[in-house]
Short mmCIF file of C-alpha atoms and ligand atoms in Angstrom, two decimals:
data_model
loop_
_atom_site.label_atom_id
_atom_site.label_comp_id
_atom_site.label_asym_id
_atom_site.label_seq_id
_atom_site.Cartn_x
_atom_site.Cartn_y
_atom_site.Cartn_z
CA MET H 1392 14.98 27.18 -5.83
CA SER H 1393 14.68 23.47 -6.66
CA PRO H 1394 15.09 22.71 -10.27
CA ARG H 1395 12.13 21.60 -12.27
CA PRO H 1396 11.63 17.77 -11.67
CA ILE H 1397 11.61 15.14 -14.25
CA ILE H 1398 8.01 13.75 -14.48
CA ALA H 1399 7.72 10.15 -15.45
CA PRO H 1400 4.03 8.94 -15.85
CA SER H 1401 3.42 5.45 -14.76
CA LEU H 1402 1.56 3.51 -17.44
CA LEU H 1403 0.16 1.41 -14.76
CA ALA H 1404 -2.54 3.56 -14.37
CA ALA H 1405 -2.99 4.02 -18.30
CA ASP H 1406 -5.86 2.43 -20.25
CA PHE H 1407 -3.88 -1.07 -21.21
CA ALA H 1408 -6.47 -1.46 -24.14
CA ARG H 1409 -5.06 1.75 -25.82
CA LEU H 1410 -1.22 1.90 -24.63
CA GLY H 1411 0.02 3.28 -27.75
CA GLU H 1412 -2.34 6.14 -27.65
CA GLU H 1413 -1.69 6.75 -24.34
CA VAL H 1414 2.04 6.83 -24.51
CA ARG H 1415 1.48 9.65 -27.38
CA ALA H 1416 -1.14 11.70 -25.45
CA VAL H 1417 1.03 11.71 -22.28
CA GLN H 1418 4.03 12.89 -24.26
CA ALA H 1419 2.15 15.60 -25.88
CA ALA H 1420 0.99 16.60 -22.45
CA GLY H 1421 4.81 17.04 -21.40
CA ALA H 1422 5.72 13.62 -19.80
CA ASP H 1423 9.69 13.78 -19.53
CA TRP H 1424 10.05 9.86 -19.44
CA LEU H 1425 7.62 6.96 -19.63
CA HIS H 1426 7.72 4.66 -16.16
CA ILE H 1427 6.91 1.04 -16.94
CA ASP H 1428 6.21 -1.21 -14.02
CA VAL H 1429 7.16 -4.81 -14.77
CA MET H 1430 5.74 -7.27 -12.13
CA ASP H 1431 5.74 -11.02 -12.17
CA GLY H 1432 3.15 -12.12 -9.35
CA HIS H 1433 6.34 -13.47 -7.34
CA PHE H 1434 8.34 -10.90 -6.52
CA VAL H 1435 5.25 -8.35 -5.84
CA PRO H 1436 1.61 -9.82 -5.65
CA ASN H 1437 0.51 -8.32 -9.04
CA ILE H 1438 1.16 -9.15 -12.87
CA THR H 1439 1.75 -6.37 -15.33
CA LEU H 1440 3.60 -6.66 -18.51
CA GLY H 1441 6.79 -8.12 -20.12
CA PRO H 1442 9.39 -7.11 -22.69
CA ASP H 1443 6.96 -7.72 -25.67
CA ILE H 1444 4.85 -4.69 -24.65
CA VAL H 1445 7.86 -2.59 -24.21
CA LYS H 1446 9.08 -3.45 -27.60
CA ALA H 1447 5.48 -2.55 -29.07
CA LEU H 1448 5.69 0.74 -27.20
CA LYS H 1449 8.89 1.87 -28.46
CA PRO H 1450 8.27 3.32 -31.65
CA HIS H 1451 5.59 5.54 -29.82
CA ALA H 1452 8.26 6.71 -27.23
CA THR H 1453 9.99 10.08 -28.09
CA VAL H 1454 11.15 10.31 -24.39
CA PRO H 1455 13.36 7.67 -22.35
CA MET H 1456 11.69 4.61 -21.22
CA ASP H 1457 12.25 4.24 -17.39
CA VAL H 1458 11.88 0.51 -16.82
CA HIS H 1459 10.95 -0.78 -13.12
CA LEU H 1460 11.49 -4.19 -12.72
CA MET H 1461 9.51 -5.97 -9.85
CA ILE H 1462 10.52 -9.50 -10.75
CA ALA H 1463 12.82 -12.24 -9.40
CA PRO H 1464 15.04 -13.51 -10.36
CA VAL H 1465 15.75 -10.32 -12.53
CA ASP H 1466 19.33 -11.14 -14.24
CA PRO H 1467 17.60 -13.37 -16.79
CA PHE H 1468 15.27 -10.93 -18.02
CA LEU H 1469 17.81 -7.74 -18.25
CA GLU H 1470 18.68 -8.60 -21.92
CA ALA H 1471 15.41 -8.98 -23.07
CA PHE H 1472 14.21 -5.61 -21.59
CA ILE H 1473 17.10 -3.68 -23.02
CA GLU H 1474 17.02 -5.13 -26.31
CA ALA H 1475 13.13 -4.18 -26.25
CA GLY H 1476 14.20 -0.49 -25.85
CA ALA H 1477 14.43 0.15 -22.00
CA ASP H 1478 16.72 3.15 -21.57
CA ILE H 1479 16.80 3.08 -17.91
CA VAL H 1480 16.53 -0.31 -15.96
CA SER H 1481 15.99 -0.37 -12.20
CA VAL H 1482 16.15 -3.17 -9.96
CA HIS H 1483 15.43 -4.11 -6.50
CA PRO H 1484 18.58 -5.34 -4.48
CA GLU H 1485 16.22 -8.11 -3.14
CA SER H 1486 15.56 -9.40 -6.87
CA GLY H 1487 19.27 -10.94 -7.17
CA PRO H 1488 22.20 -12.35 -5.42
CA HIS H 1489 24.76 -9.88 -6.69
CA LEU H 1490 23.52 -6.09 -7.05
CA ASN H 1491 26.86 -4.92 -8.07
CA ARG H 1492 26.84 -7.64 -10.90
CA THR H 1493 23.43 -6.65 -11.98
CA LEU H 1494 23.94 -3.04 -12.43
CA LYS H 1495 27.34 -3.84 -14.16
CA ARG H 1496 25.61 -5.87 -16.67
CA ILE H 1497 22.81 -3.39 -17.31
CA ARG H 1498 25.41 -0.79 -18.16
CA GLN H 1499 27.23 -3.40 -20.20
CA LEU H 1500 23.84 -3.99 -22.20
CA GLY H 1501 23.72 -0.20 -23.19
CA ALA H 1502 21.27 0.99 -20.50
CA ARG H 1503 21.33 3.57 -17.44
CA ALA H 1504 21.14 1.51 -14.21
CA GLY H 1505 18.87 2.10 -11.24
CA VAL H 1506 18.45 0.80 -7.67
CA VAL H 1507 15.05 0.81 -6.18
CA PHE H 1508 14.55 1.00 -2.25
CA ASN H 1509 11.39 -0.73 -0.81
CA PRO H 1510 10.29 1.36 2.10
CA SER H 1511 12.21 -1.21 4.36
CA THR H 1512 15.46 -1.26 2.31
CA SER H 1513 18.15 0.79 4.02
CA PRO H 1514 20.27 3.54 1.88
CA SER H 1515 23.47 1.71 3.03
CA VAL H 1516 22.74 -0.97 0.14
CA ILE H 1517 24.59 1.20 -2.21
CA GLU H 1518 27.18 2.78 0.08
CA TRP H 1519 29.86 0.91 -1.52
CA MET H 1520 28.37 1.21 -5.14
CA MET H 1521 27.91 4.89 -6.05
CA ASP H 1522 29.87 4.69 -9.22
CA GLU H 1523 27.96 1.94 -10.77
CA VAL H 1524 24.44 3.74 -10.22
CA ASP H 1525 22.90 6.23 -12.65
CA LEU H 1526 19.61 6.45 -10.95
CA ILE H 1527 18.31 6.05 -7.29
CA LEU H 1528 14.45 4.99 -7.11
CA VAL H 1529 12.74 5.53 -3.53
CA MET H 1530 9.35 3.90 -3.32
CA SER H 1531 7.02 5.61 -1.17
CA ILE H 1532 4.62 2.67 -0.95
CA ASN H 1533 4.96 -0.83 -1.12
CA PRO H 1534 5.46 -2.03 -4.52
CA GLY H 1535 2.86 -4.03 -6.48
CA PHE H 1536 -0.03 -1.82 -7.02
CA GLY H 1537 -0.99 1.94 -8.11
CA GLY H 1538 -3.50 4.17 -6.09
CA GLN H 1539 -1.82 3.56 -2.81
CA THR H 1540 -0.98 6.45 -0.12
CA PHE H 1541 2.47 7.98 0.21
CA MET H 1542 4.53 6.99 3.12
CA HIS H 1543 5.74 10.12 4.76
CA SER H 1544 8.15 8.12 6.54
CA GLN H 1545 10.15 7.67 3.28
CA LEU H 1546 11.03 11.60 3.10
CA ALA H 1547 13.81 11.05 5.56
CA LYS H 1548 15.31 8.23 3.35
CA ILE H 1549 15.14 10.64 0.46
CA GLU H 1550 17.17 13.24 2.32
CA ALA H 1551 19.65 10.61 3.16
CA LEU H 1552 20.02 9.67 -0.15
CA ARG H 1553 20.45 13.18 -1.26
CA ARG H 1554 23.38 13.61 0.99
CA MET H 1555 25.03 10.41 -0.30
CA ILE H 1556 24.72 11.58 -3.79
CA ASP H 1557 25.86 15.02 -3.16
CA ALA H 1558 29.08 13.61 -1.40
CA SER H 1559 29.76 11.21 -4.39
CA GLY H 1560 29.86 14.24 -6.68
CA ARG H 1561 28.19 12.07 -9.35
CA ASP H 1562 25.00 13.02 -11.49
CA ILE H 1563 22.75 10.52 -10.06
CA VAL H 1564 18.88 11.06 -10.67
CA LEU H 1565 16.79 10.62 -7.26
CA GLU H 1566 13.36 9.46 -8.35
CA VAL H 1567 10.41 8.62 -6.13
CA ASP H 1568 7.53 6.29 -6.97
CA GLY H 1569 4.33 5.86 -5.18
CA GLY H 1570 1.66 8.02 -4.07
CA VAL H 1571 2.80 11.13 -5.72
CA THR H 1572 0.21 13.93 -5.75
CA PRO H 1573 0.81 17.85 -6.25
CA GLU H 1574 1.09 17.94 -2.56
CA THR H 1575 3.58 15.12 -1.89
CA ALA H 1576 5.60 16.07 -4.94
CA ARG H 1577 6.56 19.43 -3.17
CA LEU H 1578 7.77 17.36 -0.10
CA CYS H 1579 9.72 14.99 -2.35
CA VAL H 1580 11.47 17.75 -4.42
CA ASP H 1581 12.15 19.87 -0.78
CA ALA H 1582 14.05 16.40 0.42
CA GLY H 1583 16.14 16.49 -2.68
CA ALA H 1584 13.87 14.32 -5.34
CA THR H 1585 14.87 15.19 -9.03
CA ALA H 1586 12.43 12.74 -10.83
CA LEU H 1587 8.83 11.69 -9.72
CA VAL H 1588 6.84 8.69 -11.09
CA ALA H 1589 3.08 9.21 -10.94
CA GLY H 1590 0.40 7.34 -11.95
CA THR H 1591 -2.96 8.06 -10.70
CA ALA H 1592 -2.14 11.73 -10.30
CA VAL H 1593 -1.29 11.72 -14.12
CA PHE H 1594 -3.88 9.49 -15.70
CA ARG H 1595 -7.02 10.73 -13.63
CA GLY H 1596 -9.62 12.59 -15.71
CA GLY H 1597 -8.40 11.08 -19.04
CA PRO H 1598 -6.57 12.57 -21.85
CA ASP H 1599 -7.74 16.06 -21.94
CA ALA H 1600 -6.47 16.51 -18.17
CA TYR H 1601 -3.02 14.88 -18.65
CA ALA H 1602 -1.33 18.55 -19.45
CA ALA H 1603 -2.72 20.13 -16.29
CA ASN H 1604 -2.04 17.12 -14.03
CA ILE H 1605 1.45 17.23 -15.15
CA ALA H 1606 1.90 20.70 -14.67
CA ALA H 1607 0.24 20.41 -11.07
CA LEU H 1608 3.07 18.05 -10.55
CA ARG H 1609 5.67 20.32 -11.42
CA GLY H 1610 4.39 22.87 -8.87
C1 DX5 W 2883 3.91 0.37 -8.01
C2 DX5 W 2883 4.86 1.09 -9.12
C3 DX5 W 2883 4.31 2.45 -9.36
C4 DX5 W 2883 2.88 2.95 -9.29
C5 DX5 W 2883 2.52 4.27 -8.71
O1 DX5 W 2883 4.68 -0.87 -7.73
O2 DX5 W 2883 6.06 0.93 -9.15
O3 DX5 W 2883 5.01 2.99 -10.07
O4 DX5 W 2883 2.36 2.93 -10.60
O5 DX5 W 2883 1.34 4.77 -8.89
P1 DX5 W 2883 0.50 5.89 -8.28
O6 DX5 W 2883 1.32 7.05 -8.67
O7 DX5 W 2883 -0.87 5.66 -8.40
O8 DX5 W 2883 0.86 5.90 -6.91
ZN1 ZN W 2884 7.25 1.80 -10.52
#
């Protein structure tokens, strides 16, 4: 029996004209975390939101804010996002020259530190840094857009990272992001995931559907 996964709705699929209401609705529907996708139009081919939006949403947040930074260079912006209220900050190894230094800096600034794996990124990136990591985020799509199809090729990577985490003996969250539906959620949890990001699968159908959508992801 796998433990109940953390469900982190991605606000990318929310109504951006009513973000505060959307945050409250999704929390009332059972969200464990809020997943916030930050894109710069350079590291990924899309632009979303910045630290001012995180700051504006913070008073509405009763659960941790899980901030996924898809920006390069990432280091100059860590402080702004953590001051704005990010509780967990995840970075791509490709978004700066010194991943170890970046992770240490995130913790120094008072947040939990995460590493994000693109579909092409190897688990070996963190082999010598398990002590610096609080969360591992496996992308099951290429980052940049919601609504894409889950890449089953990433399940073996989730299993490999599960083994690395277990061998480390450390309490590291293993999160999956992209194309998560009730069906693919099961595959991720069976592969060892403990947290699931979902945009489309949570926000489809509007606020009246959020609680059932989240329950369906929990299985
Ligand atoms: C994409 C983002 C994801 C995205 C997931 O780069 O990191 O968080 O919002 O959206 P769905 O669940 O629709 O695939
Ligand atoms: Zn994300």
